[in-house]
Amino acid sequence: DGGITQSPKYLFRKEGQNVTLSCEQNLNHDAMYWYRQDPGQGLRLIYYSQIVNDFQKGDIAEGYSVSREKKESFPLTVTSAQKNPTAFYLCASSIGQGRSGANVLTFGAGSRLTVL
Amino acid sequence: AQSVAQPEDQVNVAEGNPLTVKCTYSVSGNPYLFWYVQYPNRGLQFLLKYITGDNLVKGSYGFEAEFNKSQTSFHLKKPSALVSDSALYFCAGLLRNTPLVFGKGTRLSVIA
């Protein structure tokens, strides 16, 4: 089955530690996204990537970093600079990005990060 | 600013009754609009989208949405609610050539 796999599903981190969330897709999608979900705040865009080796900051990129070395993979690192990292993180992909084409997002099941 | 708003945090409806989850948008030009649903501790699932054409869009699981340009709205509807429809619903807009912008979500509770 084609889809997006996020790992780990649950992650606990001590303050001051960096953590990396994995996102892998086998849909052959060009665009990938990371969203953060907090109760009552909906989804906020952290980073997105339209093609390999290129990515752009979203609305809340501070304290996060990403890479896009392969089409299938878009890992997110939550750094110690992120002041309030406890949240549910969602990875998504789409065939294209913007108004150019088939822009329906396919989401992974999410990773829940808790800072102790 | 370009935005999508969901004015209700919570909607309660009795099973078998019609349901409406509201969404409004603020954008210049013609928006692309979407509805997604999220079940607990899961990712979002696509329900339907409006790009152009008929103002009434039909989607998955018996849901439909009506695009109303004069009221800048895209409300999600279903004629007869099921308990299994209980979930968190998100309206989203592709307002220019940027990634989707999401509303804050509306929690739908269908009571048996």
mmCIF file with all atom_site columns, C-alpha atoms in Angstrom:
data_model
loop_
_atom_site.group_PDB
_atom_site.id
_atom_site.type_symbol
_atom_site.label_atom_id
_atom_site.label_alt_id
_atom_site.label_comp_id
_atom_site.label_asym_id
_atom_site.label_entity_id
_atom_site.label_seq_id
_atom_site.pdbx_PDB_ins_code
_atom_site.Cartn_x
_atom_site.Cartn_y
_atom_site.Cartn_z
_atom_site.occupancy
_atom_site.B_iso_or_equiv
_atom_site.pdbx_formal_charge
_atom_site.auth_seq_id
_atom_site.auth_comp_id
_atom_site.auth_asym_id
_atom_site.auth_atom_id
_atom_site.pdbx_PDB_model_num
ATOM 1   C CA . ASP A 1 1   ? 0.000   0.000  0.000   1.00 0.00 ? 1   ASP A CA 1
ATOM 2   C CA . GLY A 1 2   ? 1.183   3.493  -0.786  1.00 0.00 ? 2   GLY A CA 1
ATOM 3   C CA . GLY A 1 3   ? 1.315   5.976  2.019   1.00 0.00 ? 3   GLY A CA 1
ATOM 4   C CA . ILE A 1 4   ? 3.287   8.027  4.482   1.00 0.00 ? 4   ILE A CA 1
ATOM 5   C CA . THR A 1 5   ? 5.064   6.496  7.445   1.00 0.00 ? 5   THR A CA 1
ATOM 6   C CA . GLN A 1 6   ? 5.967   8.604  10.441  1.00 0.00 ? 6   GLN A CA 1
ATOM 7   C CA . SER A 1 7   ? 8.152   7.364  13.265  1.00 0.00 ? 7   SER A CA 1
ATOM 8   C CA . PRO A 1 8   ? 8.278   7.189  16.154  1.00 0.00 ? 8   PRO A CA 1
ATOM 9   C CA . LYS A 1 9   ? 4.598   7.412  17.048  1.00 0.00 ? 9   LYS A CA 1
ATOM 10  C CA . TYR A 1 10  ? 5.436   8.593  20.573  1.00 0.00 ? 10  TYR A CA 1
ATOM 11  C CA . LEU A 1 11  ? 8.632   10.267 21.699  1.00 0.00 ? 11  LEU A CA 1
ATOM 12  C CA . PHE A 1 12  ? 9.775   11.676 25.014  1.00 0.00 ? 12  PHE A CA 1
ATOM 13  C CA . ARG A 1 13  ? 12.576  14.180 25.223  1.00 0.00 ? 13  ARG A CA 1
ATOM 14  C CA . LYS A 1 14  ? 14.430  15.894 27.981  1.00 0.00 ? 14  LYS A CA 1
ATOM 15  C CA . GLU A 1 15  ? 14.846  19.622 27.798  1.00 0.00 ? 15  GLU A CA 1
ATOM 16  C CA . GLY A 1 16  ? 17.940  20.624 25.855  1.00 0.00 ? 16  GLY A CA 1
ATOM 17  C CA . GLN A 1 17  ? 17.949  17.576 23.593  1.00 0.00 ? 17  GLN A CA 1
ATOM 18  C CA . ASN A 1 18  ? 17.503  17.583 19.856  1.00 0.00 ? 18  ASN A CA 1
ATOM 19  C CA . VAL A 1 19  ? 15.188  14.958 18.384  1.00 0.00 ? 19  VAL A CA 1
ATOM 20  C CA . THR A 1 20  ? 14.516  13.899 14.810  1.00 0.00 ? 20  THR A CA 1
ATOM 21  C CA . LEU A 1 21  ? 11.132  12.783 13.534  1.00 0.00 ? 21  LEU A CA 1
ATOM 22  C CA . SER A 1 22  ? 11.109  10.557 10.488  1.00 0.00 ? 22  SER A CA 1
ATOM 23  C CA . CYS A 1 23  ? 8.761   10.888 7.523   1.00 0.00 ? 23  CYS A CA 1
ATOM 24  C CA . GLU A 1 24  ? 8.912   8.506  4.553   1.00 0.00 ? 24  GLU A CA 1
ATOM 25  C CA . GLN A 1 25  ? 6.518   8.331  1.593   1.00 0.00 ? 25  GLN A CA 1
ATOM 26  C CA . ASN A 1 26  ? 6.240   5.833  -1.259  1.00 0.00 ? 26  ASN A CA 1
ATOM 27  C CA . LEU A 1 27  ? 3.672   7.800  -3.239  1.00 0.00 ? 27  LEU A CA 1
ATOM 28  C CA . ASN A 1 28  ? 6.212   9.362  -5.588  1.00 0.00 ? 28  ASN A CA 1
ATOM 29  C CA . HIS A 1 29  ? 5.006   12.791 -4.481  1.00 0.00 ? 29  HIS A CA 1
ATOM 30  C CA . ASP A 1 30  ? 7.188   15.807 -5.148  1.00 0.00 ? 30  ASP A CA 1
ATOM 31  C CA . ALA A 1 31  ? 5.994   18.022 -2.291  1.00 0.00 ? 31  ALA A CA 1
ATOM 32  C CA . MET A 1 32  ? 6.270   17.271 1.401   1.00 0.00 ? 32  MET A CA 1
ATOM 33  C CA . TYR A 1 33  ? 5.194   19.228 4.487   1.00 0.00 ? 33  TYR A CA 1
ATOM 34  C CA . TRP A 1 34  ? 5.512   19.318 8.248   1.00 0.00 ? 34  TRP A CA 1
ATOM 35  C CA . TYR A 1 35  ? 2.667   20.661 10.364  1.00 0.00 ? 35  TYR A CA 1
ATOM 36  C CA . ARG A 1 36  ? 2.411   21.108 14.092  1.00 0.00 ? 36  ARG A CA 1
ATOM 37  C CA . GLN A 1 37  ? -0.934  20.538 15.810  1.00 0.00 ? 37  GLN A CA 1
ATOM 38  C CA . ASP A 1 38  ? -1.800  21.993 19.198  1.00 0.00 ? 38  ASP A CA 1
ATOM 39  C CA . PRO A 1 39  ? -5.248  21.820 20.828  1.00 0.00 ? 39  PRO A CA 1
ATOM 40  C CA . GLY A 1 40  ? -7.446  24.690 19.707  1.00 0.00 ? 40  GLY A CA 1
ATOM 41  C CA . GLN A 1 41  ? -4.859  26.029 17.259  1.00 0.00 ? 41  GLN A CA 1
ATOM 42  C CA . GLY A 1 42  ? -5.380  23.827 14.260  1.00 0.00 ? 42  GLY A CA 1
ATOM 43  C CA . LEU A 1 43  ? -2.433  22.953 12.049  1.00 0.00 ? 43  LEU A CA 1
ATOM 44  C CA . ARG A 1 44  ? 0.468   25.324 11.610  1.00 0.00 ? 44  ARG A CA 1
ATOM 45  C CA . LEU A 1 45  ? 3.035   24.899 8.866   1.00 0.00 ? 45  LEU A CA 1
ATOM 46  C CA . ILE A 1 46  ? 6.632   24.396 9.982   1.00 0.00 ? 46  ILE A CA 1
ATOM 47  C CA . TYR A 1 47  ? 8.508   23.655 6.744   1.00 0.00 ? 47  TYR A CA 1
ATOM 48  C CA . TYR A 1 48  ? 7.706   22.441 3.266   1.00 0.00 ? 48  TYR A CA 1
ATOM 49  C CA . SER A 1 49  ? 9.653   21.134 0.312   1.00 0.00 ? 49  SER A CA 1
ATOM 50  C CA . GLN A 1 50  ? 8.625   21.182 -3.328  1.00 0.00 ? 50  GLN A CA 1
ATOM 51  C CA . ILE A 1 51  ? 11.563  19.216 -4.718  1.00 0.00 ? 51  ILE A CA 1
ATOM 52  C CA . VAL A 1 52  ? 14.652  17.371 -3.552  1.00 0.00 ? 52  VAL A CA 1
ATOM 53  C CA . ASN A 1 53  ? 17.359  19.552 -2.002  1.00 0.00 ? 53  ASN A CA 1
ATOM 54  C CA . ASP A 1 54  ? 14.999  22.493 -1.618  1.00 0.00 ? 54  ASP A CA 1
ATOM 55  C CA . PHE A 1 55  ? 12.758  23.557 1.263   1.00 0.00 ? 55  PHE A CA 1
ATOM 56  C CA . GLN A 1 56  ? 11.080  26.682 2.577   1.00 0.00 ? 56  GLN A CA 1
ATOM 57  C CA . LYS A 1 57  ? 10.151  27.943 6.015   1.00 0.00 ? 57  LYS A CA 1
ATOM 58  C CA . GLY A 1 58  ? 6.548   27.935 7.031   1.00 0.00 ? 58  GLY A CA 1
ATOM 59  C CA . ASP A 1 59  ? 4.831   30.069 9.636   1.00 0.00 ? 59  ASP A CA 1
ATOM 60  C CA . ILE A 1 60  ? 6.587   28.611 12.706  1.00 0.00 ? 60  ILE A CA 1
ATOM 61  C CA . ALA A 1 61  ? 10.017  27.425 11.523  1.00 0.00 ? 61  ALA A CA 1
ATOM 62  C CA . GLU A 1 62  ? 12.026  28.789 14.454  1.00 0.00 ? 62  GLU A CA 1
ATOM 63  C CA . GLY A 1 63  ? 13.609  26.004 16.482  1.00 0.00 ? 63  GLY A CA 1
ATOM 64  C CA . TYR A 1 64  ? 13.151  23.403 13.737  1.00 0.00 ? 64  TYR A CA 1
ATOM 65  C CA . SER A 1 65  ? 15.287  22.160 10.863  1.00 0.00 ? 65  SER A CA 1
ATOM 66  C CA . VAL A 1 66  ? 14.668  19.839 7.919   1.00 0.00 ? 66  VAL A CA 1
ATOM 67  C CA . SER A 1 67  ? 16.474  18.185 5.039   1.00 0.00 ? 67  SER A CA 1
ATOM 68  C CA . ARG A 1 68  ? 15.303  16.764 1.733   1.00 0.00 ? 68  ARG A CA 1
ATOM 69  C CA . GLU A 1 69  ? 18.122  14.633 0.380   1.00 0.00 ? 69  GLU A CA 1
ATOM 70  C CA . LYS A 1 70  ? 15.801  12.042 -1.135  1.00 0.00 ? 70  LYS A CA 1
ATOM 71  C CA . LYS A 1 71  ? 12.382  12.381 -2.706  1.00 0.00 ? 71  LYS A CA 1
ATOM 72  C CA . GLU A 1 72  ? 10.901  9.835  -0.304  1.00 0.00 ? 72  GLU A CA 1
ATOM 73  C CA . SER A 1 73  ? 12.215  11.316 2.933   1.00 0.00 ? 73  SER A CA 1
ATOM 74  C CA . PHE A 1 74  ? 11.674  14.597 4.790   1.00 0.00 ? 74  PHE A CA 1
ATOM 75  C CA . PRO A 1 75  ? 12.945  14.331 8.385   1.00 0.00 ? 75  PRO A CA 1
ATOM 76  C CA . LEU A 1 76  ? 12.223  17.064 10.924  1.00 0.00 ? 76  LEU A CA 1
ATOM 77  C CA . THR A 1 77  ? 14.627  17.917 13.729  1.00 0.00 ? 77  THR A CA 1
ATOM 78  C CA . VAL A 1 78  ? 13.233  19.629 16.778  1.00 0.00 ? 78  VAL A CA 1
ATOM 79  C CA . THR A 1 79  ? 16.143  21.502 18.288  1.00 0.00 ? 79  THR A CA 1
ATOM 80  C CA . SER A 1 80  ? 16.749  22.701 21.830  1.00 0.00 ? 80  SER A CA 1
ATOM 81  C CA . ALA A 1 81  ? 15.981  26.208 20.552  1.00 0.00 ? 81  ALA A CA 1
ATOM 82  C CA . GLN A 1 82  ? 12.310  25.308 20.207  1.00 0.00 ? 82  GLN A CA 1
ATOM 83  C CA . LYS A 1 83  ? 10.818  26.727 23.409  1.00 0.00 ? 83  LYS A CA 1
ATOM 84  C CA . ASN A 1 84  ? 7.633   24.722 23.559  1.00 0.00 ? 84  ASN A CA 1
ATOM 85  C CA . PRO A 1 85  ? 8.103   21.549 21.519  1.00 0.00 ? 85  PRO A CA 1
ATOM 86  C CA . THR A 1 86  ? 5.428   19.370 23.126  1.00 0.00 ? 86  THR A CA 1
ATOM 87  C CA . ALA A 1 87  ? 2.899   18.810 20.325  1.00 0.00 ? 87  ALA A CA 1
ATOM 88  C CA . PHE A 1 88  ? 1.526   16.428 17.722  1.00 0.00 ? 88  PHE A CA 1
ATOM 89  C CA . TYR A 1 89  ? 3.551   16.581 14.512  1.00 0.00 ? 89  TYR A CA 1
ATOM 90  C CA . LEU A 1 90  ? 2.053   15.700 11.163  1.00 0.00 ? 90  LEU A CA 1
ATOM 91  C CA . CYS A 1 91  ? 3.898   15.010 7.932   1.00 0.00 ? 91  CYS A CA 1
ATOM 92  C CA . ALA A 1 92  ? 2.084   15.244 4.600   1.00 0.00 ? 92  ALA A CA 1
ATOM 93  C CA . SER A 1 93  ? 2.815   15.000 0.899   1.00 0.00 ? 93  SER A CA 1
ATOM 94  C CA . SER A 1 94  ? 1.171   15.980 -2.369  1.00 0.00 ? 94  SER A CA 1
ATOM 95  C CA . ILE A 1 95  ? 1.816   15.393 -6.052  1.00 0.00 ? 95  ILE A CA 1
ATOM 96  C CA . GLY A 1 96  ? 2.472   19.086 -6.580  1.00 0.00 ? 96  GLY A CA 1
ATOM 97  C CA . GLN A 1 97  ? 2.358   22.229 -4.546  1.00 0.00 ? 97  GLN A CA 1
ATOM 98  C CA . GLY A 1 98  ? 0.235   25.308 -4.856  1.00 0.00 ? 98  GLY A CA 1
ATOM 99  C CA . ARG A 1 99  ? -2.373  25.854 -7.512  1.00 0.00 ? 99  ARG A CA 1
ATOM 100 C CA . SER A 1 100 ? -0.439  24.045 -10.209 1.00 0.00 ? 100 SER A CA 1
ATOM 101 C CA . GLY A 1 101 ? -2.053  20.664 -9.966  1.00 0.00 ? 101 GLY A CA 1
ATOM 102 C CA . ALA A 1 102 ? -3.287  17.844 -7.809  1.00 0.00 ? 102 ALA A CA 1
ATOM 103 C CA . ASN A 1 103 ? -2.757  19.390 -4.432  1.00 0.00 ? 103 ASN A CA 1
ATOM 104 C CA . VAL A 1 104 ? -4.663  17.101 -2.105  1.00 0.00 ? 104 VAL A CA 1
ATOM 105 C CA . LEU A 1 105 ? -2.511  16.318 0.895   1.00 0.00 ? 105 LEU A CA 1
ATOM 106 C CA . THR A 1 106 ? -1.939  12.783 2.131   1.00 0.00 ? 106 THR A CA 1
ATOM 107 C CA . PHE A 1 107 ? -1.075  12.707 5.829   1.00 0.00 ? 107 PHE A CA 1
ATOM 108 C CA . GLY A 1 108 ? 0.917   10.357 7.984   1.00 0.00 ? 108 GLY A CA 1
ATOM 109 C CA . ALA A 1 109 ? -0.473  9.115  11.308  1.00 0.00 ? 109 ALA A CA 1
ATOM 110 C CA . GLY A 1 110 ? 1.555   11.639 13.286  1.00 0.00 ? 110 GLY A CA 1
ATOM 111 C CA . SER A 1 111 ? 4.228   11.679 15.972  1.00 0.00 ? 111 SER A CA 1
ATOM 112 C CA . ARG A 1 112 ? 3.476   12.876 19.475  1.00 0.00 ? 112 ARG A CA 1
ATOM 113 C CA . LEU A 1 113 ? 6.441   14.562 21.142  1.00 0.00 ? 113 LEU A CA 1
ATOM 114 C CA . THR A 1 114 ? 6.461   15.195 24.865  1.00 0.00 ? 114 THR A CA 1
ATOM 115 C CA . VAL A 1 115 ? 9.180   17.160 26.603  1.00 0.00 ? 115 VAL A CA 1
ATOM 116 C CA . LEU A 1 116 ? 9.783   16.063 30.174  1.00 0.00 ? 116 LEU A CA 1
ATOM 117 C CA . ALA B 2 1   ? -4.516  38.667 5.503   1.00 0.00 ? 1   ALA B CA 1
ATOM 118 C CA . GLN B 2 2   ? -5.444  35.465 3.709   1.00 0.00 ? 2   GLN B CA 1
ATOM 119 C CA . SER B 2 3   ? -7.225  33.171 6.121   1.00 0.00 ? 3   SER B CA 1
ATOM 120 C CA . VAL B 2 4   ? -9.687  30.383 6.714   1.00 0.00 ? 4   VAL B CA 1
ATOM 121 C CA . ALA B 2 5   ? -11.930 30.488 9.772   1.00 0.00 ? 5   ALA B CA 1
ATOM 122 C CA . GLN B 2 6   ? -14.103 27.955 11.525  1.00 0.00 ? 6   GLN B CA 1
ATOM 123 C CA . PRO B 2 7   ? -16.354 29.929 13.864  1.00 0.00 ? 7   PRO B CA 1
ATOM 124 C CA . GLU B 2 8   ? -17.457 26.972 15.998  1.00 0.00 ? 8   GLU B CA 1
ATOM 125 C CA . ASP B 2 9   ? -15.118 24.992 18.239  1.00 0.00 ? 9   ASP B CA 1
ATOM 126 C CA . GLN B 2 10  ? -17.760 22.333 18.889  1.00 0.00 ? 10  GLN B CA 1
ATOM 127 C CA . VAL B 2 11  ? -20.901 21.154 17.110  1.00 0.00 ? 11  VAL B CA 1
ATOM 128 C CA . ASN B 2 12  ? -23.316 18.702 18.707  1.00 0.00 ? 12  ASN B CA 1
ATOM 129 C CA . VAL B 2 13  ? -25.990 16.940 16.709  1.00 0.00 ? 13  VAL B CA 1
ATOM 130 C CA . ALA B 2 14  ? -28.325 14.012 17.308  1.00 0.00 ? 14  ALA B CA 1
ATOM 131 C CA . GLU B 2 15  ? -27.849 10.890 15.223  1.00 0.00 ? 15  GLU B CA 1
ATOM 132 C CA . GLY B 2 16  ? -30.062 10.984 12.144  1.00 0.00 ? 16  GLY B CA 1
ATOM 133 C CA . ASN B 2 17  ? -30.300 14.768 12.085  1.00 0.00 ? 17  ASN B CA 1
ATOM 134 C CA . PRO B 2 18  ? -28.615 16.900 9.430   1.00 0.00 ? 18  PRO B CA 1
ATOM 135 C CA . LEU B 2 19  ? -25.274 18.409 10.340  1.00 0.00 ? 19  LEU B CA 1
ATOM 136 C CA . THR B 2 20  ? -23.454 21.552 9.257   1.00 0.00 ? 20  THR B CA 1
ATOM 137 C CA . VAL B 2 21  ? -19.874 22.514 10.059  1.00 0.00 ? 21  VAL B CA 1
ATOM 138 C CA . LYS B 2 22  ? -19.130 26.100 9.107   1.00 0.00 ? 22  LYS B CA 1
ATOM 139 C CA . CYS B 2 23  ? -16.130 27.564 7.289   1.00 0.00 ? 23  CYS B CA 1
ATOM 140 C CA . THR B 2 24  ? -15.483 31.053 5.970   1.00 0.00 ? 24  THR B CA 1
ATOM 141 C CA . TYR B 2 25  ? -12.537 32.374 4.018   1.00 0.00 ? 25  TYR B CA 1
ATOM 142 C CA . SER B 2 26  ? -10.880 35.670 3.392   1.00 0.00 ? 26  SER B CA 1
ATOM 143 C CA . VAL B 2 27  ? -8.942  35.962 0.174   1.00 0.00 ? 27  VAL B CA 1
ATOM 144 C CA . SER B 2 28  ? -8.751  37.995 -2.976  1.00 0.00 ? 28  SER B CA 1
ATOM 145 C CA . GLY B 2 29  ? -9.343  36.013 -6.115  1.00 0.00 ? 29  GLY B CA 1
ATOM 146 C CA . ASN B 2 30  ? -10.712 32.487 -6.307  1.00 0.00 ? 30  ASN B CA 1
ATOM 147 C CA . PRO B 2 31  ? -9.765  30.115 -3.531  1.00 0.00 ? 31  PRO B CA 1
ATOM 148 C CA . TYR B 2 32  ? -9.299  26.389 -3.654  1.00 0.00 ? 32  TYR B CA 1
ATOM 149 C CA . LEU B 2 33  ? -11.081 25.016 -0.572  1.00 0.00 ? 33  LEU B CA 1
ATOM 150 C CA . PHE B 2 34  ? -10.857 21.665 1.179   1.00 0.00 ? 34  PHE B CA 1
ATOM 151 C CA . TRP B 2 35  ? -12.352 19.693 4.046   1.00 0.00 ? 35  TRP B CA 1
ATOM 152 C CA . TYR B 2 36  ? -10.393 17.137 6.030   1.00 0.00 ? 36  TYR B CA 1
ATOM 153 C CA . VAL B 2 37  ? -11.389 14.909 8.947   1.00 0.00 ? 37  VAL B CA 1
ATOM 154 C CA . GLN B 2 38  ? -9.224  13.683 11.818  1.00 0.00 ? 38  GLN B CA 1
ATOM 155 C CA . TYR B 2 39  ? -9.949  10.790 14.144  1.00 0.00 ? 39  TYR B CA 1
ATOM 156 C CA . PRO B 2 40  ? -8.163  10.609 17.529  1.00 0.00 ? 40  PRO B CA 1
ATOM 157 C CA . ASN B 2 41  ? -4.376  10.281 17.338  1.00 0.00 ? 41  ASN B CA 1
ATOM 158 C CA . ARG B 2 42  ? -4.459  9.940  13.579  1.00 0.00 ? 42  ARG B CA 1
ATOM 159 C CA . GLY B 2 43  ? -3.514  12.006 10.575  1.00 0.00 ? 43  GLY B CA 1
ATOM 160 C CA . LEU B 2 44  ? -6.021  13.957 8.534   1.00 0.00 ? 44  LEU B CA 1
ATOM 161 C CA . GLN B 2 45  ? -8.105  12.349 5.796   1.00 0.00 ? 45  GLN B CA 1
ATOM 162 C CA . PHE B 2 46  ? -9.295  14.216 2.727   1.00 0.00 ? 46  PHE B CA 1
ATOM 163 C CA . LEU B 2 47  ? -13.087 14.557 2.369   1.00 0.00 ? 47  LEU B CA 1
ATOM 164 C CA . LEU B 2 48  ? -13.685 16.904 -0.573  1.00 0.00 ? 48  LEU B CA 1
ATOM 165 C CA . LYS B 2 49  ? -12.459 19.968 -2.404  1.00 0.00 ? 49  LYS B CA 1
ATOM 166 C CA . TYR B 2 50  ? -13.781 22.887 -4.414  1.00 0.00 ? 50  TYR B CA 1
ATOM 167 C CA . ILE B 2 51  ? -11.699 24.154 -7.300  1.00 0.00 ? 51  ILE B CA 1
ATOM 168 C CA . THR B 2 52  ? -14.209 25.517 -9.777  1.00 0.00 ? 52  THR B CA 1
ATOM 169 C CA . GLY B 2 53  ? -17.539 24.597 -11.308 1.00 0.00 ? 53  GLY B CA 1
ATOM 170 C CA . ASP B 2 54  ? -20.624 23.497 -9.386  1.00 0.00 ? 54  ASP B CA 1
ATOM 171 C CA . ASN B 2 55  ? -20.996 25.194 -6.042  1.00 0.00 ? 55  ASN B CA 1
ATOM 172 C CA . LEU B 2 56  ? -22.179 21.954 -4.421  1.00 0.00 ? 56  LEU B CA 1
ATOM 173 C CA . VAL B 2 57  ? -19.332 19.496 -4.031  1.00 0.00 ? 57  VAL B CA 1
ATOM 174 C CA . LYS B 2 58  ? -19.891 15.871 -3.025  1.00 0.00 ? 58  LYS B CA 1
ATOM 175 C CA . GLY B 2 59  ? -17.240 13.959 -1.141  1.00 0.00 ? 59  GLY B CA 1
ATOM 176 C CA . SER B 2 60  ? -16.502 10.858 0.876   1.00 0.00 ? 60  SER B CA 1
ATOM 177 C CA . TYR B 2 61  ? -18.808 9.218  3.443   1.00 0.00 ? 61  TYR B CA 1
ATOM 178 C CA . GLY B 2 62  ? -21.906 11.107 2.271   1.00 0.00 ? 62  GLY B CA 1
ATOM 179 C CA . PHE B 2 63  ? -20.503 14.552 3.023   1.00 0.00 ? 63  PHE B CA 1
ATOM 180 C CA . GLU B 2 64  ? -20.997 17.536 0.772   1.00 0.00 ? 64  GLU B CA 1
ATOM 181 C CA . ALA B 2 65  ? -20.060 21.196 0.897   1.00 0.00 ? 65  ALA B CA 1
ATOM 182 C CA . GLU B 2 66  ? -21.513 24.301 -0.642  1.00 0.00 ? 66  GLU B CA 1
ATOM 183 C CA . PHE B 2 67  ? -19.296 27.068 -1.951  1.00 0.00 ? 67  PHE B CA 1
ATOM 184 C CA . ASN B 2 68  ? -20.943 30.473 -1.555  1.00 0.00 ? 68  ASN B CA 1
ATOM 185 C CA . LYS B 2 69  ? -18.906 33.279 -3.059  1.00 0.00 ? 69  LYS B CA 1
ATOM 186 C CA . SER B 2 70  ? -21.142 36.108 -1.884  1.00 0.00 ? 70  SER B CA 1
ATOM 187 C CA . GLN B 2 71  ? -20.929 34.916 1.731   1.00 0.00 ? 71  GLN B CA 1
ATOM 188 C CA . THR B 2 72  ? -17.313 33.711 1.368   1.00 0.00 ? 72  THR B CA 1
ATOM 189 C CA . SER B 2 73  ? -18.314 30.405 2.928   1.00 0.00 ? 73  SER B CA 1
ATOM 190 C CA . PHE B 2 74  ? -17.725 26.705 2.348   1.00 0.00 ? 74  PHE B CA 1
ATOM 191 C CA . HIS B 2 75  ? -19.877 24.877 4.884   1.00 0.00 ? 75  HIS B CA 1
ATOM 192 C CA . LEU B 2 76  ? -19.676 21.106 5.253   1.00 0.00 ? 76  LEU B CA 1
ATOM 193 C CA . LYS B 2 77  ? -22.990 19.267 5.372   1.00 0.00 ? 77  LYS B CA 1
ATOM 194 C CA . LYS B 2 78  ? -24.467 15.818 5.707   1.00 0.00 ? 78  LYS B CA 1
ATOM 195 C CA . PRO B 2 79  ? -28.187 15.023 5.525   1.00 0.00 ? 79  PRO B CA 1
ATOM 196 C CA . SER B 2 80  ? -28.180 12.387 8.282   1.00 0.00 ? 80  SER B CA 1
ATOM 197 C CA . ALA B 2 81  ? -25.435 12.235 10.912  1.00 0.00 ? 81  ALA B CA 1
ATOM 198 C CA . LEU B 2 82  ? -23.943 8.993  12.204  1.00 0.00 ? 82  LEU B CA 1
ATOM 199 C CA . VAL B 2 83  ? -22.248 8.421  15.548  1.00 0.00 ? 83  VAL B CA 1
ATOM 200 C CA . SER B 2 84  ? -19.174 7.365  13.572  1.00 0.00 ? 84  SER B CA 1
ATOM 201 C CA . ASP B 2 85  ? -19.014 10.879 12.069  1.00 0.00 ? 85  ASP B CA 1
ATOM 202 C CA . SER B 2 86  ? -17.811 12.165 15.444  1.00 0.00 ? 86  SER B CA 1
ATOM 203 C CA . ALA B 2 87  ? -14.346 13.587 14.813  1.00 0.00 ? 87  ALA B CA 1
ATOM 204 C CA . LEU B 2 88  ? -12.364 16.792 14.335  1.00 0.00 ? 88  LEU B CA 1
ATOM 205 C CA . TYR B 2 89  ? -13.057 18.559 11.058  1.00 0.00 ? 89  TYR B CA 1
ATOM 206 C CA . PHE B 2 90  ? -10.725 21.002 9.361   1.00 0.00 ? 90  PHE B CA 1
ATOM 207 C CA . CYS B 2 91  ? -11.439 23.441 6.598   1.00 0.00 ? 91  CYS B CA 1
ATOM 208 C CA . ALA B 2 92  ? -8.420  24.464 4.540   1.00 0.00 ? 92  ALA B CA 1
ATOM 209 C CA . GLY B 2 93  ? -7.696  26.886 1.756   1.00 0.00 ? 93  GLY B CA 1
ATOM 210 C CA . LEU B 2 94  ? -5.155  27.135 -0.996  1.00 0.00 ? 94  LEU B CA 1
ATOM 211 C CA . LEU B 2 95  ? -5.311  30.868 -1.143  1.00 0.00 ? 95  LEU B CA 1
ATOM 212 C CA . ARG B 2 96  ? -2.475  31.656 -3.488  1.00 0.00 ? 96  ARG B CA 1
ATOM 213 C CA . ASN B 2 97  ? 0.482   29.600 -4.661  1.00 0.00 ? 97  ASN B CA 1
ATOM 214 C CA . THR B 2 98  ? 1.371   28.581 -1.108  1.00 0.00 ? 98  THR B CA 1
ATOM 215 C CA . PRO B 2 99  ? 0.749   25.496 1.036   1.00 0.00 ? 99  PRO B CA 1
ATOM 216 C CA . LEU B 2 100 ? -2.622  24.849 2.538   1.00 0.00 ? 100 LEU B CA 1
ATOM 217 C CA . VAL B 2 101 ? -3.807  27.133 5.311   1.00 0.00 ? 101 VAL B CA 1
ATOM 218 C CA . PHE B 2 102 ? -5.971  25.359 7.874   1.00 0.00 ? 102 PHE B CA 1
ATOM 219 C CA . GLY B 2 103 ? -8.739  26.570 10.112  1.00 0.00 ? 103 GLY B CA 1
ATOM 220 C CA . LYS B 2 104 ? -8.537  25.777 13.821  1.00 0.00 ? 104 LYS B CA 1
ATOM 221 C CA . GLY B 2 105 ? -10.868 22.812 13.539  1.00 0.00 ? 105 GLY B CA 1
ATOM 222 C CA . THR B 2 106 ? -14.387 22.012 14.710  1.00 0.00 ? 106 THR B CA 1
ATOM 223 C CA . ARG B 2 107 ? -15.105 19.052 16.930  1.00 0.00 ? 107 ARG B CA 1
ATOM 224 C CA . LEU B 2 108 ? -18.268 17.273 15.843  1.00 0.00 ? 108 LEU B CA 1
ATOM 225 C CA . SER B 2 109 ? -20.082 15.104 18.354  1.00 0.00 ? 109 SER B CA 1
ATOM 226 C CA . VAL B 2 110 ? -22.966 12.988 17.127  1.00 0.00 ? 110 VAL B CA 1
ATOM 227 C CA . ILE B 2 111 ? -25.111 11.755 19.981  1.00 0.00 ? 111 ILE B CA 1
ATOM 228 C CA . ALA B 2 112 ? -27.046 8.502  19.746  1.00 0.00 ? 112 ALA B CA 1
#
